Short mmCIF file of C-alpha atoms and ligand atoms in Angstrom, two decimals:
data_model
loop_
_atom_site.label_atom_id
_atom_site.label_comp_id
_atom_site.label_asym_id
_atom_site.label_seq_id
_atom_site.Cartn_x
_atom_site.Cartn_y
_atom_site.Cartn_z
CA UNK A 1105 222.33 94.48 116.56
CA UNK A 1106 221.64 91.85 114.16
CA UNK A 1107 223.47 92.12 110.56
CA UNK A 1108 220.10 92.75 108.65
CA UNK A 1109 219.23 95.65 110.92
CA UNK A 1110 222.15 97.39 109.79
CA UNK A 1111 221.01 97.21 106.30
CA UNK A 1112 219.07 100.15 105.17
CA UNK A 1113 217.36 98.02 102.30
CA UNK A 1114 216.89 94.44 102.57
CA UNK A 1115 219.46 92.71 100.22
CA UNK A 1116 216.70 90.83 98.22
CA UNK A 1117 215.10 94.36 96.84
CA UNK A 1118 218.32 94.94 95.31
CA UNK A 1119 218.19 96.21 91.67
CA UNK A 1120 221.28 95.03 90.07
CA UNK A 1121 221.63 97.03 86.71
CA UNK A 1122 222.27 95.26 83.32
CA UNK A 1123 226.03 94.62 82.30
CA UNK A 1124 227.40 97.90 80.65
CA UNK A 1125 230.27 97.61 78.28
CA UNK A 1126 231.16 101.36 78.89
CA UNK A 1127 232.19 100.41 82.69
CA UNK A 1128 235.91 100.59 83.17
CA UNK A 1129 237.65 97.09 83.65
CA UNK A 1130 239.64 96.48 86.69
CA UNK A 1131 241.98 93.51 87.39
CA UNK A 1132 241.07 93.46 91.08
CA UNK A 1133 237.88 94.98 92.87
CA UNK A 1134 238.00 94.54 96.65
CA UNK A 1135 234.94 95.01 98.58
CA UNK A 1136 235.72 95.49 101.99
CA UNK A 1137 237.21 97.29 105.05
CA UNK A 1138 239.55 100.43 105.63
CA UNK A 1139 240.91 100.85 109.47
CA UNK A 1140 243.21 103.24 110.90
CA UNK A 1141 245.60 101.24 112.49
CA UNK A 1142 246.83 102.37 115.97
CA UNK A 1143 249.87 100.12 116.59
CA UNK A 1144 251.76 99.93 120.07
CA UNK A 1145 254.99 97.67 120.24
CA UNK A 1146 255.45 96.11 123.77
CA UNK A 1147 257.65 93.37 125.05
CA UNK A 1148 254.85 90.93 125.21
CA UNK A 1149 251.12 90.99 124.69
CA UNK A 1150 249.08 92.30 127.80
CA UNK A 1151 247.13 89.92 130.11
CA UNK A 1152 243.63 90.45 131.10
CA UNK A 1153 243.33 93.48 133.52
CA UNK A 1154 247.19 94.11 133.31
CA UNK A 1155 248.69 97.44 132.08
CA UNK A 1156 252.17 97.34 130.74
CA UNK A 1157 254.84 99.75 129.07
CA UNK A 1158 254.98 99.91 125.26
CA UNK A 1159 258.34 101.27 123.53
CA UNK A 1160 256.89 102.51 120.27
CA UNK A 1161 253.45 103.71 118.94
CA UNK A 1162 252.30 104.80 115.18
CA UNK A 1163 249.27 105.50 113.19
CA UNK A 1164 249.23 103.57 109.90
CA UNK A 1165 246.65 102.56 107.13
CA UNK A 1166 245.04 99.30 107.78
CA UNK A 1167 241.73 97.29 107.18
CA UNK A 1168 241.95 93.61 105.51
CA UNK A 1169 240.39 94.88 102.47
CA UNK A 1170 242.18 98.09 101.96
CA UNK A 1171 245.39 95.92 102.87
CA UNK A 1172 244.93 93.23 100.26
CA UNK A 1173 243.81 96.11 97.77
CA UNK A 1174 246.89 98.26 98.47
CA UNK A 1175 249.28 95.09 98.16
CA UNK A 1176 247.77 94.10 94.56
CA UNK A 1177 248.36 97.96 93.43
CA UNK A 1178 251.84 98.08 94.60
CA UNK A 1179 252.65 94.96 92.59
CA UNK A 1180 251.12 96.51 89.48
CA UNK A 1181 247.11 95.41 89.49
CA UNK A 1182 244.70 98.08 88.13
CA UNK A 1183 242.75 98.01 91.62
CA UNK A 1184 239.61 99.45 92.84
CA UNK A 1185 238.06 99.27 96.31
CA UNK A 1186 234.17 99.26 97.39
CA UNK A 1187 234.40 100.69 100.90
CA UNK A 1188 233.04 103.39 103.42
CA UNK A 1189 235.08 105.68 105.55
CA UNK A 1190 234.02 108.40 107.93
CA UNK A 1191 233.86 112.21 107.06
CA UNK A 1192 236.61 112.67 109.55
CA UNK A 1193 240.10 113.46 109.26
CA UNK A 1194 240.92 109.49 109.28
CA UNK A 1195 238.61 109.04 106.24
CA UNK A 1196 240.26 111.77 104.50
CA UNK A 1197 243.57 110.66 104.80
CA UNK A 1198 242.56 106.93 103.96
CA UNK A 1199 240.95 108.73 100.56
CA UNK A 1200 244.67 110.14 100.15
CA UNK A 1201 246.33 106.98 101.03
CA UNK A 1202 244.22 105.11 98.12
CA UNK A 1203 245.31 107.79 95.65
CA UNK A 1204 248.85 107.78 96.62
CA UNK A 1205 249.12 103.90 95.96
CA UNK A 1206 247.12 104.18 92.52
CA UNK A 1207 244.02 102.73 93.73
CA UNK A 1208 240.86 104.26 92.36
CA UNK A 1209 238.44 105.91 94.78
CA UNK A 1210 235.35 105.70 92.58
CA UNK A 1211 233.57 103.42 95.03
CA UNK A 1212 235.03 104.78 98.16
CA UNK A 1213 232.08 106.32 100.09
CA UNK A 1214 232.01 108.65 103.08
CA UNK A 1215 229.46 108.92 105.89
CA UNK A 1216 228.68 111.50 108.91
CA UNK A 1217 226.70 108.81 110.61
CA UNK A 1218 229.95 106.75 112.06
CA UNK A 1219 233.80 107.24 112.42
CA UNK A 1220 236.30 105.69 110.04
CA UNK A 1221 236.85 102.04 111.60
CA UNK A 1222 240.16 102.00 113.80
CA UNK A 1223 241.94 98.88 115.05
CA UNK A 1224 244.08 98.97 118.20
CA UNK A 1225 246.96 96.76 117.77
CA UNK A 1226 249.66 95.43 120.34
CA UNK A 1227 252.90 93.79 118.63
CA UNK A 1228 255.17 91.93 120.76
CA UNK A 1229 258.78 91.55 120.49
CA UNK A 1230 258.32 88.00 118.38
CA UNK A 1231 256.36 90.21 115.88
CA UNK A 1232 253.40 88.56 117.03
CA UNK A 1233 250.00 90.77 117.22
CA UNK A 1234 246.80 90.93 118.94
CA UNK A 1235 244.05 93.24 116.99
CA UNK A 1236 240.92 94.66 117.91
CA UNK A 1237 238.55 96.36 115.53
CA UNK A 1238 235.99 99.02 115.72
CA UNK A 1239 234.38 98.78 112.30
CA UNK A 1240 232.48 102.09 112.30
CA UNK A 1241 231.87 103.30 108.71
CA UNK A 1242 232.73 99.92 107.29
CA UNK A 1243 229.45 98.56 108.99
CA UNK A 1244 227.42 101.30 106.84
CA UNK A 1245 228.54 99.76 103.36
CA UNK A 1246 225.20 98.75 102.05
CA UNK A 1247 223.29 97.71 99.10
CA UNK A 1248 222.77 100.71 97.29
CA UNK A 1249 226.85 100.80 97.31
CA UNK A 1250 227.17 97.49 95.80
CA UNK A 1251 224.40 98.39 93.37
CA UNK A 1252 226.59 101.28 92.32
CA UNK A 1253 229.57 98.97 91.59
CA UNK A 1254 227.80 96.00 90.20
CA UNK A 1255 228.91 96.61 86.77
CA UNK A 1256 232.57 97.09 88.14
CA UNK A 1257 232.13 93.88 89.90
CA UNK A 1258 230.89 91.99 87.05
CA UNK A 1259 233.65 93.00 84.61
CA UNK A 1260 236.76 92.57 86.99
CA UNK A 1261 239.21 89.74 86.54
CA UNK A 1262 239.06 89.10 90.16
CA UNK A 1263 236.97 89.90 93.04
CA UNK A 1264 237.97 89.60 96.79
CA UNK A 1265 235.99 90.18 100.05
CA UNK A 1266 236.59 89.44 103.95
CA UNK A 1267 234.46 89.74 106.94
CA UNK A 1268 235.10 93.19 108.37
CA UNK A 1269 232.08 94.56 106.47
CA UNK A 1270 228.37 93.41 106.86
CA UNK A 1271 228.79 89.54 106.05
CA UNK A 1272 225.46 89.90 103.67
CA UNK A 1273 227.59 92.70 101.85
CA UNK A 1274 230.41 90.37 101.14
CA UNK A 1275 228.21 87.65 100.28
CA UNK A 1276 226.01 89.51 97.69
CA UNK A 1277 229.41 90.95 96.06
CA UNK A 1278 230.88 87.36 95.71
CA UNK A 1279 227.54 86.10 94.07
CA UNK A 1280 227.61 88.87 91.73
CA UNK A 1281 230.84 88.19 90.82
CA UNK A 1282 230.46 84.31 90.63
CA UNK A 1283 227.49 84.81 88.65
CA UNK A 1284 229.22 86.71 86.15
CA UNK A 1285 232.34 84.11 85.82
CA UNK A 1286 234.52 86.35 87.61
CA UNK A 1287 237.22 84.73 89.89
CA UNK A 1288 236.64 84.99 93.55
CA UNK A 1289 238.86 85.02 96.56
CA UNK A 1290 237.17 85.00 100.03
CA UNK A 1291 239.43 85.45 103.22
CA UNK A 1292 236.89 84.68 106.15
CA UNK A 1293 238.46 87.07 108.51
CA UNK A 1294 237.61 87.83 111.33
CA UNK A 1295 235.86 84.02 111.16
CA UNK A 1296 232.29 83.11 112.03
CA UNK A 1297 231.63 80.09 113.34
CA UNK A 1298 228.26 79.69 111.49
CA UNK A 1299 229.14 80.95 108.16
CA UNK A 1300 226.67 80.95 105.62
CA UNK A 1301 227.23 78.06 103.12
CA UNK A 1302 226.60 80.23 100.15
CA UNK A 1303 230.01 81.90 101.04
CA UNK A 1304 231.62 78.34 100.00
CA UNK A 1305 229.58 77.79 97.03
CA UNK A 1306 230.44 81.36 95.41
CA UNK A 1307 234.27 81.27 96.42
CA UNK A 1308 236.88 79.97 93.78
CA UNK A 1309 239.94 80.17 96.45
CA UNK A 1310 238.90 80.17 100.15
CA UNK A 1311 241.77 81.68 101.83
CA UNK A 1312 242.28 81.55 105.85
CA UNK A 1313 244.87 81.25 108.44
CA UNK A 1314 245.13 78.43 111.06
CA UNK A 1315 242.98 80.08 113.52
CA UNK A 1316 240.12 80.85 111.00
CA UNK A 1317 240.23 77.25 109.80
CA UNK A 1318 239.77 76.07 113.63
CA UNK A 1319 236.78 78.43 114.02
CA UNK A 1320 235.01 77.19 110.73
CA UNK A 1321 235.80 73.46 111.06
CA UNK A 1322 236.37 72.56 114.66
CA UNK A 1323 239.77 71.24 113.89
CA UNK A 1324 242.56 72.78 116.02
CA UNK A 1325 245.07 73.61 113.50
CA UNK A 1326 248.80 73.42 114.91
CA UNK A 1327 250.59 71.33 112.10
CA UNK A 1328 250.42 70.85 108.21
CA UNK A 1329 248.45 67.57 109.26
CA UNK A 1330 245.78 69.50 110.89
CA UNK A 1331 245.60 71.90 108.24
CA UNK A 1332 244.90 69.08 105.63
CA UNK A 1333 242.11 67.86 108.01
CA UNK A 1334 240.55 71.52 108.18
CA UNK A 1335 241.17 72.02 104.44
CA UNK A 1336 239.22 68.81 103.53
CA UNK A 1337 236.52 69.96 105.41
CA UNK A 1338 236.12 73.25 103.91
CA UNK A 1339 236.46 71.70 100.43
CA UNK A 1340 233.45 69.59 101.12
CA UNK A 1341 231.56 72.80 101.65
CA UNK A 1342 231.84 73.62 98.15
CA UNK A 1343 234.58 76.04 97.34
CA UNK A 1344 237.11 75.04 94.45
CA UNK A 1345 240.31 75.46 96.26
CA UNK A 1346 241.24 76.21 99.69
CA UNK A 1347 244.65 77.81 100.99
CA UNK A 1348 245.43 77.63 104.49
CA UNK A 1349 248.21 80.22 105.56
CA UNK A 1350 250.42 78.78 108.22
CA UNK A 1351 252.75 81.68 109.26
CA UNK A 1352 256.23 80.72 109.38
CA UNK A 1353 255.19 77.07 107.83
CA UNK A 1354 254.03 78.80 104.52
CA UNK A 1355 250.61 77.62 103.23
CA UNK A 1356 248.58 74.39 102.47
CA UNK A 1357 246.85 74.39 99.20
CA UNK A 1358 244.07 71.84 98.51
CA UNK A 1359 242.07 71.71 95.33
CA UNK A 1360 238.69 69.80 94.39
CA UNK A 1361 239.55 66.74 92.34
CA UNK A 1362 243.32 67.03 93.02
CA UNK A 1363 244.85 63.98 94.80
CA UNK A 1364 247.22 65.57 97.21
CA UNK A 1365 247.26 68.56 99.44
CA UNK A 1366 250.14 70.83 98.48
CA UNK A 1367 252.56 72.19 101.21
CA UNK A 1368 254.37 75.33 100.15
CA UNK A 1369 256.86 76.27 102.42
CA UNK A 1370 258.38 79.73 103.01
CA UNK A 1371 261.80 81.30 103.42
CA UNK A 1372 263.04 81.45 107.15
CA UNK A 1373 263.15 84.91 108.36
CA UNK A 1374 263.53 86.66 111.72
CA UNK A 1375 259.84 88.29 111.51
CA UNK A 1376 259.69 91.93 113.09
CA UNK A 1377 255.87 92.34 112.59
CA UNK A 1378 253.46 89.81 111.43
CA UNK A 1379 250.56 92.02 111.13
CA UNK A 1380 248.92 91.86 107.69
CA UNK A 1381 251.16 89.43 106.25
CA UNK A 1382 248.08 87.21 105.27
CA UNK A 1383 246.56 90.25 103.69
CA UNK A 1384 249.83 90.64 101.81
CA UNK A 1385 249.39 87.27 100.61
CA UNK A 1386 245.66 87.47 99.40
CA UNK A 1387 246.50 90.78 97.59
CA UNK A 1388 249.51 89.26 95.88
CA UNK A 1389 247.51 86.09 95.14
CA UNK A 1390 244.76 88.29 93.85
CA UNK A 1391 247.31 90.22 91.64
CA UNK A 1392 248.84 86.74 90.15
CA UNK A 1393 245.27 85.60 89.45
CA UNK A 1394 244.27 88.49 87.42
CA UNK A 1395 247.50 89.12 85.60
CA UNK A 1396 249.28 85.78 85.39
CA UNK A 1397 246.56 83.28 84.74
CA UNK A 1398 249.18 81.03 82.81
CA UNK A 1399 250.75 80.30 86.13
CA UNK A 1400 249.07 77.30 88.24
CA UNK A 1401 247.59 78.07 91.94
CA UNK A 1402 250.57 76.36 93.27
CA UNK A 1403 253.15 78.68 91.51
CA UNK A 1404 250.92 81.74 92.27
CA UNK A 1405 250.79 80.88 96.27
CA UNK A 1406 254.63 80.25 96.36
CA UNK A 1407 255.06 83.83 95.06
CA UNK A 1408 252.38 85.44 97.25
CA UNK A 1409 254.05 83.52 100.00
CA UNK A 1410 257.35 85.07 99.28
CA UNK A 1411 255.93 88.61 99.15
CA UNK A 1412 253.96 88.03 102.34
CA UNK A 1413 257.29 86.95 104.08
CA UNK A 1414 259.01 89.88 102.90
CA UNK A 1415 256.30 92.14 104.56
CA UNK A 1416 256.94 90.52 107.89
CA UNK A 1417 260.48 91.82 107.95
CA UNK A 1418 259.37 95.52 108.43
CA UNK A 1419 257.14 97.24 110.94
CA UNK A 1420 253.39 98.22 110.13
CA UNK A 1421 250.71 96.76 107.97
CA UNK A 1422 250.97 98.43 104.69
CA UNK A 1423 253.89 100.22 105.52
CA UNK A 1424 255.99 96.81 105.53
CA UNK A 1425 254.01 95.88 101.87
CA UNK A 1426 256.66 95.70 98.98
CA UNK A 1427 256.08 97.59 95.68
CA UNK A 1428 256.98 95.68 92.33
CA UNK A 1429 260.49 97.52 91.74
CA UNK A 1430 261.63 96.38 95.17
CA UNK A 1431 261.18 92.52 94.36
CA UNK A 1432 263.25 90.01 92.47
CA UNK A 1433 262.34 89.87 88.76
CA UNK A 1434 261.69 86.14 89.01
CA UNK A 1435 258.37 86.69 90.99
CA UNK A 1436 257.25 88.56 87.74
O1 RIB B 727 244.80 91.89 109.02
C1 RIB B 727 245.52 92.93 109.52
C2 RIB B 727 244.40 94.11 109.75
O2 RIB B 727 243.39 93.69 110.52
C3 RIB B 727 244.87 95.45 110.18
O3 RIB B 727 245.39 96.23 109.43
C4 RIB B 727 243.70 95.85 111.10
O4 RIB B 727 243.49 97.10 110.63
C5 RIB B 727 242.76 94.57 110.89
O5 RIB B 727 241.91 94.85 110.28
#
């Protein structure tokens, strides 16, 4: 089904309310997805057509948008999530999860037309994963939901979007934020090869992993040098800064008008489960952009990388995300 057919109302007919000073200002607004993660631990990832034994299973909270929001909230950001879950037990549990983590649920919608999104995930003994998402209710987040949240988006410090909801909704959220002078982070995951060029123009920090950088630029990213080539191509498309996350190699940061790309290495650790480490990075980066604007993007990325690296040392997605009291004071 085309993206536009999923919309109840064409985006061009959106009537955006005037800004209201009565709206609560959040540090971070995430417009994005919630998924229930169904996680199996296996010795290795199965091949096509193969059945293998796993040795552990659990159900956790995931979805790239919600992961990023929860990580930011655990660091102390005043956060809200614009999203949609089903009228089912996974949806009810998810709303409770937001409340337990201090995330506002003012813009969490529920629908009986689709189930809460789910993500069957397989994690191998090296901590690497393979993920399928069945987005369900996430794809019903629509223009009306965005209109309701418009003043909140306009008055935020940072707005964060990804691609597990309808791309047109993510793009519109970025446009609303960018147009109001709000800092935007866009995480193009899962990546779309022919991404609308407006995504780049409305993004301050474009943050992707090696695979996403490869899909978006055609450059296969297997080294810092490759990431630099891909990063240059992404910068040319119009975003202010590009961050390519490189797993154990840390991150690469490139900014318009700055001479050299910056490779920011990270601590060498034994990864137990890398699922959601990129989301931990994005959530932490949003926290620093909203609350530590005195730091430069290099230092923010270094600290966000340290937090994401910690998340790889425990199992689960949000289950592995550290909270502020568990982190060294020099990160704050
Ligand atoms: O980035 C990790 C996340 O991707 C998981 O939590 C899963 O839900 C999918 O959205």
